[in-house]
Short mmCIF file of C-alpha atoms in Angstrom, two decimals:
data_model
loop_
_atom_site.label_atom_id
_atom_site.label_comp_id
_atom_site.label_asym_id
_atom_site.label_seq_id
_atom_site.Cartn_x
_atom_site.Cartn_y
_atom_site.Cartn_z
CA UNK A 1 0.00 0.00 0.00
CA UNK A 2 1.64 3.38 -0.77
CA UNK A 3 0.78 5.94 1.53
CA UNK A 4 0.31 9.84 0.31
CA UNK A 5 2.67 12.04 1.33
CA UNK A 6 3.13 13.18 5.05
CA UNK A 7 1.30 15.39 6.12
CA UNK A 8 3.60 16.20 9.19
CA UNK A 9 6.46 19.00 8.55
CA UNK A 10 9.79 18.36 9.85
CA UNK A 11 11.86 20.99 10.57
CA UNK A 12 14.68 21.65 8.14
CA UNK A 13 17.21 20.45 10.29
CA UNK A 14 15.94 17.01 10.65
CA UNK A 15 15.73 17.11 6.87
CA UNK A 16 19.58 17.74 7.01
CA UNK A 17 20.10 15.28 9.09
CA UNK A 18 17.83 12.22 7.50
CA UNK A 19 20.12 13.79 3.92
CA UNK A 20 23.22 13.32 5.91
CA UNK A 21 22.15 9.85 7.36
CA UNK A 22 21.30 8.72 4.09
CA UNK A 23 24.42 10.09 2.15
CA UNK A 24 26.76 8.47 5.02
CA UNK A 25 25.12 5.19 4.46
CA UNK A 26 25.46 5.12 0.72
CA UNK A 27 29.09 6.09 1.40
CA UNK A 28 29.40 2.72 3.17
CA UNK A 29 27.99 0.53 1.01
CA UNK A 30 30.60 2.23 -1.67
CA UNK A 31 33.48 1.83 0.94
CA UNK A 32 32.15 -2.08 1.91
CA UNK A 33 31.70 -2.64 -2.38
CA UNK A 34 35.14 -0.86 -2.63
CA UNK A 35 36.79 -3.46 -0.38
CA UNK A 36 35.43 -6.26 -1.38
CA UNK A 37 36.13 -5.29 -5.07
CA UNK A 38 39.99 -4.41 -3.91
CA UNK A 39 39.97 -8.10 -3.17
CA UNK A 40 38.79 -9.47 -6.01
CA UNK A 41 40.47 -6.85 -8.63
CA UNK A 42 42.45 -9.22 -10.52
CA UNK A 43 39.57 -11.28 -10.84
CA UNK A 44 37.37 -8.82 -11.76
CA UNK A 45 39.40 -7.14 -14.41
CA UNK A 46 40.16 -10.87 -15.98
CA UNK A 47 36.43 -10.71 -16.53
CA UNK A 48 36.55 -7.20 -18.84
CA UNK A 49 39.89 -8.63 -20.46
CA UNK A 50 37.70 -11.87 -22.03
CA UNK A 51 36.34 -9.73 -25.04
CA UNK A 52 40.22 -9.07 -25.61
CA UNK A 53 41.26 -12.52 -25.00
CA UNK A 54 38.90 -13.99 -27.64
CA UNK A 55 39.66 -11.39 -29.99
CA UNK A 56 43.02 -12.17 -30.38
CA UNK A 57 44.26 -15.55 -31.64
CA UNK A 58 44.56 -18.31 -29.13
CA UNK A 59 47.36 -17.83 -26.63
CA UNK A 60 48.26 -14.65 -28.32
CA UNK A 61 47.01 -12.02 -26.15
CA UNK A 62 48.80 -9.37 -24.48
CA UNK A 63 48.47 -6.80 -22.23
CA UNK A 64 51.34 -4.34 -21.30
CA UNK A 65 51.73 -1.24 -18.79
CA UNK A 66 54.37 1.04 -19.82
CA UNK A 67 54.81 3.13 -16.14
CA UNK A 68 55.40 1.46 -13.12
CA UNK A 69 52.90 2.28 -10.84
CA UNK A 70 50.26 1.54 -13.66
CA UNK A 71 49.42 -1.66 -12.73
CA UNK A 72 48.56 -0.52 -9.56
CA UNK A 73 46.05 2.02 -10.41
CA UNK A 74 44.48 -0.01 -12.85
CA UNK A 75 43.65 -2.06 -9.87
CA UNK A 76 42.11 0.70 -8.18
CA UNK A 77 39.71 1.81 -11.14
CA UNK A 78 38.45 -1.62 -11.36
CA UNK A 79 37.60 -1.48 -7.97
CA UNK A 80 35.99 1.79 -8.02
CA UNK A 81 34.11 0.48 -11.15
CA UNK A 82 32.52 -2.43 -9.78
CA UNK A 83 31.92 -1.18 -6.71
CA UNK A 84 29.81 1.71 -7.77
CA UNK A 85 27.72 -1.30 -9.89
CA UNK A 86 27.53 -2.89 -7.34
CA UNK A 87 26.60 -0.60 -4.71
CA UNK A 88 24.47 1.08 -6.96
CA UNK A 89 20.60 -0.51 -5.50
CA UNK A 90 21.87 0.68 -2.07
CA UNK A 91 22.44 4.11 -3.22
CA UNK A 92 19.20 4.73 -5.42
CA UNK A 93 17.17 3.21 -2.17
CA UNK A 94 18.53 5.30 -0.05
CA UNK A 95 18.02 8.62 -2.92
CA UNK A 96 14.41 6.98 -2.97
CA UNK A 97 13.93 6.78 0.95
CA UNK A 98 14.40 10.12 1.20
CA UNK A 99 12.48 11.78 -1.90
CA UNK A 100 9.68 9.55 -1.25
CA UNK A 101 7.61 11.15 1.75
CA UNK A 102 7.90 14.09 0.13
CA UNK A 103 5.51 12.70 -3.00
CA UNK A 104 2.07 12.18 -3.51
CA UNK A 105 0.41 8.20 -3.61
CA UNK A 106 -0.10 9.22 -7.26
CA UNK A 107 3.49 10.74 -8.19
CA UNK A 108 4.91 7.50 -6.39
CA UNK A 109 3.13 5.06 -8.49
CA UNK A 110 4.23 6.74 -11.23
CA UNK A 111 7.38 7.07 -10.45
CA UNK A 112 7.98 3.39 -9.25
CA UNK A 113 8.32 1.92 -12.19
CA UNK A 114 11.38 4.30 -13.17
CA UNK A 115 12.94 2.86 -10.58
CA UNK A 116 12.93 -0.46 -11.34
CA UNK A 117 13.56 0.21 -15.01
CA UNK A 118 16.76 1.95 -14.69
CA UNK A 119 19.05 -0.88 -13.60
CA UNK A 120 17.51 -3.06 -15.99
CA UNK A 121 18.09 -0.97 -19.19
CA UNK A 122 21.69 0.04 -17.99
CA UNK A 123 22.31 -4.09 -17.57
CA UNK A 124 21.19 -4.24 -21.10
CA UNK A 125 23.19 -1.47 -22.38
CA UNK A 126 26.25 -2.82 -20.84
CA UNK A 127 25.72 -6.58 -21.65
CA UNK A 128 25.01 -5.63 -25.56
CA UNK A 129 28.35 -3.25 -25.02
CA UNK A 130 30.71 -6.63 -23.47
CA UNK A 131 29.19 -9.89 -25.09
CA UNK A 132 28.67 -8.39 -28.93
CA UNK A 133 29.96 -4.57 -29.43
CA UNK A 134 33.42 -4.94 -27.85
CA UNK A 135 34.26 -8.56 -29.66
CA UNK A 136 33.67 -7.48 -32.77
CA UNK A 137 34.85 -3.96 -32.34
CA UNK A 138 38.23 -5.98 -31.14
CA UNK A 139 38.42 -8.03 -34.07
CA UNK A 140 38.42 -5.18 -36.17
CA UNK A 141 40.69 -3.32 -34.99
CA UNK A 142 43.21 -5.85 -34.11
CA UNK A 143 42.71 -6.80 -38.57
CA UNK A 144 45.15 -4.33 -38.25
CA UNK A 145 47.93 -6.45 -37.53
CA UNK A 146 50.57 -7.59 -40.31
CA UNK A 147 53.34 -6.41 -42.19
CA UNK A 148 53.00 -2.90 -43.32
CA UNK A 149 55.59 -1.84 -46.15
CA UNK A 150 58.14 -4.17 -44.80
CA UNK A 151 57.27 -3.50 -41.36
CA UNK A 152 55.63 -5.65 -38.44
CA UNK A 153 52.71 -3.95 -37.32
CA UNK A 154 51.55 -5.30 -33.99
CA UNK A 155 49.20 -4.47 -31.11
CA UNK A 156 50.29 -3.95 -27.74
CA UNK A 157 47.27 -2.62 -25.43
CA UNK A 158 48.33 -0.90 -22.76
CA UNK A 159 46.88 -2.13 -19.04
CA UNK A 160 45.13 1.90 -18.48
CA UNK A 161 44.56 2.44 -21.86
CA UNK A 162 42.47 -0.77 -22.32
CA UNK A 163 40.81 -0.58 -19.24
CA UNK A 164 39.46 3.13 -20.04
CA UNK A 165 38.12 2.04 -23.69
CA UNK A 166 36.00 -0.75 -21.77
CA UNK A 167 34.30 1.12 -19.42
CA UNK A 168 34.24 3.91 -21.89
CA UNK A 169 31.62 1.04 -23.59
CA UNK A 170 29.93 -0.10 -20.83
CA UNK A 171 28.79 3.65 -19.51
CA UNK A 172 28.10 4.71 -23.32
CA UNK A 173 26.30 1.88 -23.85
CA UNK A 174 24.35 1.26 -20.28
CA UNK A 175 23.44 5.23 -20.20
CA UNK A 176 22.57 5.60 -23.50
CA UNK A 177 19.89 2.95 -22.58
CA UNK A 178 18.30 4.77 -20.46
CA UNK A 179 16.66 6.67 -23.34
CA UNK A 180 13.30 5.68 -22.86
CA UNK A 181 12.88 6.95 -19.04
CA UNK A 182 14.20 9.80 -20.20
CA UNK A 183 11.59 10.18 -22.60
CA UNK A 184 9.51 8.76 -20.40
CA UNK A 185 10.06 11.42 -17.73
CA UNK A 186 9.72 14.20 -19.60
CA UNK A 187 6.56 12.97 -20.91
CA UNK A 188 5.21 12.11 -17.33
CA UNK A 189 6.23 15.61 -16.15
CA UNK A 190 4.06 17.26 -19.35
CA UNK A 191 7.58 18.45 -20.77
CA UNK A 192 7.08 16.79 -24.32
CA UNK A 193 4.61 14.99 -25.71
CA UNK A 194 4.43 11.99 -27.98
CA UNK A 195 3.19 14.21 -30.89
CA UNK A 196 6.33 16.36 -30.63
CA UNK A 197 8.46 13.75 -30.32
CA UNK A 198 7.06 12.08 -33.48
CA UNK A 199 7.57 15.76 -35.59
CA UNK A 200 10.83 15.82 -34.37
CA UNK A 201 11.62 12.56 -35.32
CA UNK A 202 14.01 13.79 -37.91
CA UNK A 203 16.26 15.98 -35.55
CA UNK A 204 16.05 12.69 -32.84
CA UNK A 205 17.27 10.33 -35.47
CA UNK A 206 20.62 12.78 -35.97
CA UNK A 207 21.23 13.39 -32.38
CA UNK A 208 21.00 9.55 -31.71
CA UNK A 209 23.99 9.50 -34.45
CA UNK A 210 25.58 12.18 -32.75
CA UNK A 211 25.72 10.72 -29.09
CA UNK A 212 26.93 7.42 -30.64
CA UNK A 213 29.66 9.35 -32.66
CA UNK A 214 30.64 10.74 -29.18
CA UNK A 215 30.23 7.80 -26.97
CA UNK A 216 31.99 5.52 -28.73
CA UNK A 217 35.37 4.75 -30.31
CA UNK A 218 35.97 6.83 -33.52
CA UNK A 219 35.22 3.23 -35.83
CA UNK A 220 31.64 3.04 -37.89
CA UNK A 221 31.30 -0.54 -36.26
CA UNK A 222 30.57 0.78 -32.67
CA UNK A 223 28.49 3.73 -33.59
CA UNK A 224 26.43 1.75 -35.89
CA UNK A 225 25.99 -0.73 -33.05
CA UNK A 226 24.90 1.63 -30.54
CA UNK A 227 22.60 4.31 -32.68
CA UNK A 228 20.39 1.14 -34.27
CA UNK A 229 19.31 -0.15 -30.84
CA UNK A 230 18.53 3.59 -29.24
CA UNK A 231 16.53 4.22 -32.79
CA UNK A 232 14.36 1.14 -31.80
CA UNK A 233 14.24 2.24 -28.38
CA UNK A 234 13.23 5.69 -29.16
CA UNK A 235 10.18 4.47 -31.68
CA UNK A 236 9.31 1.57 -28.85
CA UNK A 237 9.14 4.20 -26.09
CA UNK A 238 7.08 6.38 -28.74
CA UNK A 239 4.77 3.26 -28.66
CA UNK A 240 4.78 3.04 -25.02
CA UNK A 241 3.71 6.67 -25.04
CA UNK A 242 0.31 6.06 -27.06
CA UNK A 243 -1.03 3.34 -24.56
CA UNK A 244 0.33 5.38 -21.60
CA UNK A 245 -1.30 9.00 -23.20
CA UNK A 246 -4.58 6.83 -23.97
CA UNK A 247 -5.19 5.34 -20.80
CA UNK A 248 -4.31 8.83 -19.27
CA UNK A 249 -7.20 10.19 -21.24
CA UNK A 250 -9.54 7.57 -20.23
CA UNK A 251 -8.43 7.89 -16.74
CA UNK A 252 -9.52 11.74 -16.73
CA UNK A 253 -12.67 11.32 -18.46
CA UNK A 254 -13.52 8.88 -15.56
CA UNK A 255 -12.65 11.20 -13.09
CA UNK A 256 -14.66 14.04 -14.60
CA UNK A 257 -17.92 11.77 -15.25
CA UNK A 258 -17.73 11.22 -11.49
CA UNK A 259 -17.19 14.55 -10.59
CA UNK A 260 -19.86 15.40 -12.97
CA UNK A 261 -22.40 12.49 -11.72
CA UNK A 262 -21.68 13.62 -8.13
CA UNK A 263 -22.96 16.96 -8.86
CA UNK A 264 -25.50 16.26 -10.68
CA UNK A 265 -26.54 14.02 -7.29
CA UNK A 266 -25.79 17.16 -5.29
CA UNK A 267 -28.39 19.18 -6.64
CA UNK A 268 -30.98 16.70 -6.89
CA UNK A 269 -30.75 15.97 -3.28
CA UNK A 270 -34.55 17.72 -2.36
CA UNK A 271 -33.42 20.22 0.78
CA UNK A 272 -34.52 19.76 3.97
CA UNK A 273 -37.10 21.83 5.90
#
């Protein structure tokens, strides 16, 4: 059952202090996440190297860190990385816990299912980004390799540099994912509607191409495979939008048939002597 909002009103310094409880425990769970991650970094960044691994021939791979204390920091970004993943649900229930009482029954319902759809578009950004976009976008660029004029051409990723190009796909892919509760959003909040968004269609298509042109590595083979899964998220959340606009509609003339029924009650009610 989801209650309306509070009706009570807390001073502003126990709103400061429920923001600073909540900010110190999310600051936990990404200190606990951090450690544990610490732990397991070498395990952790085996798991981003696979795309590599299977891109290069068997047994073939490399990996090399040109400064000494890259190694080391490496480690450290990897455990930043997955600890923010991973710590991430703590974080956006604690953001939640604390916007919450402050919303209506209605503006929570709506706003629930945001919530839940967040994490689960940004896990299939990122998978899409490590089990197809980053093997093939590997193989490409290591058909690079070979003699060029009488020279051996041959690729030696460095530890940082390969590290930042994966999570470089992972964000650009799991964030650009979140499209449709964007769109979503700003439809919810009366911002846009789905009738703008269809005339401007056109200018969404090339902005789609730009963000992937930015995201991504400068190679057609990345771009191409982010911008054709946003374009079908876009026109899906478009679809998404008619049901949501329709039942909206229906919803309202409802409301107003009982608002008009219980006048029309009101005044035939004889008065009493």
């Amino acid at each position: 059952m989801i209650r309306d909002i509070d009706e009570t009103q807390a001073p502003l310094l126990d709103h400061l202090l429920e923001l600073r409880t909540r900010l110190l425990r999310c600051v936990y769970a990404l200190a606990v996440a951090f450690a544990v991650s610490f732990y397991f970094a070498d395990d952790i960044f085996a798991i981003l190297a696979q795309p590599l691994v299977h891109a290069f021939p068997p047994g073939q791979g490399k990996l090399i860190y040109t400064k000494l204390y890259e190694a080391f920091f490496v480690e450290l970004k990897v455990s930043m990385f997955a600890a923010f993943l991973v710590s991430f649900p703590v974080i956006a229930n604690q953001l939640w816990a604390f916007v919450a009482p402050g919303l209506y029954a209605k503006e929570k319902r709506a706003f629930l299912p945001f919530l839940f759809a967040t994490p689960i578009l940004f896990t299939m950004g990122a998978s899409l980004a490590y089990f197809i976009v980053m093997p093939t976008a590997f193989k490409w660029f290591l058909g690079f390799e070979g003699n060029k004029g009488g020279l051996q051409l041959e690729a030696l990723p460095g530890t940082g540099d390969y590290l930042s190009l994966v999570m470089q796909f992972i964000l650009a892919f799991g964030i650009s994912f979140l499209l449709p509760v964007l769109l979503m959003l700003l439809n919810r909040a009366g911002i846009v509607s789905r009738a703008q968004l269809v005339t401007a269609r056109r200018y969404v298509i090339v902005g789609i191409f730009a963000v992937a042109t930015v995201a991504t590595p400068p190679d057609v083979v990345s771009q191409l495979m982010l911008a054709i899964p946003l374009l079908f998220l876009f026109e899906g959340t478009l679809i998404l939008m008619r049901f949501t606009e329709k039942a909206d509609a229906k919803r309202r003339a409802e409301e107003e048939a009982e608002k008009a029924a219980e006048m029309a009650a009101g005044q035939a009610t004889p008065l009493l002597p």
